[in-house]
Amino acid sequence: MISNYRRSRRKKVSSWHRLKRRLTRKGVVPVNKDHPRYHFLSCICEGIRAVSSEPNQGPKDALGPEDFSQVIRKKVNFKGKEFEFESYASSVFATIRRSVGIEEDVYVRAVAPSNLPYLEFISNSKSGQDFFLSNDMQCMFKSNRPRDVRFFLCLLEDYIKHFISYPHSLLVKYIGCYTIKFRGRPRKFFLVMQSIFFPSARIEDRFDVKGCTAGRYQK
């Protein structure tokens, strides 16, 4: 009888943990093997691992002009499919990560996990861009238009000065910039940012506040 009680209790605890996990991940979908973006995100994961293994891209106490224009480019072959992967201003973004308290090994484990699926963030954004989260929900990937990324990179020097001076700033914390290019397809640009939903356990309500009312409505 005691054995049956223990089994019943373990089952209840297990069910509660599964329910709690679903509730804290409301609005996201695991990118498993049957997900249409699974292969694309797997290639991104391999690309980040490839560029992260390159030397001389860690945080620096003194950044020079060459760090802001740095591009690490790698040819990657994943399951027979070759693609080109780029990391922009790697040392600059590593320095930003350090200034906001993210260690390099923690970052790489989050954005390039060995066996955990990414999460698709279900967004009502009108931009048409893709949003994905690392499995621990610490980092968010967002695809961006090339001109927007290039404009942001032009502002990068002022951006990092702000976070070095104000590491607890409420500005969005961009902590990585990458591109991926498959043969015969346009280059895809995306930024990695520290998710404002991390850690999710402390969040009770979420609001999507817009700065403009034009073309927006409430169902």
Tab-separated table of C-alpha atoms in Angstrom, residues 11 24 27 30 53 57 65 71 74 87 91 101 139 167-168 195 206:
chain	number	residue	atom	x	y	z
A	11	LYS	CA	2.959	10.553	-10.746
A	24	THR	CA	5.880	28.974	-18.174
A	27	GLY	CA	3.241	31.261	-26.493
A	30	PRO	CA	9.341	23.480	-29.568
A	53	SER	CA	35.665	27.994	-32.258
A	57	GLN	CA	36.913	36.930	-30.685
A	65	PRO	CA	38.139	50.100	-35.258
A	71	VAL	CA	33.557	39.527	-40.002
A	74	LYS	CA	33.007	29.985	-42.268
A	87	SER	CA	29.602	36.435	-37.338
A	91	SER	CA	34.635	40.761	-30.000
A	101	GLY	CA	26.877	39.554	-17.010
A	139	CYS	CA	18.270	34.342	-25.739
A	167	PRO	CA	24.919	47.622	-17.614
A	168	HIS	CA	21.406	47.561	-16.105
A	195	SER	CA	15.245	37.753	-23.769
A	206	ARG	CA	2.823	40.073	-20.546
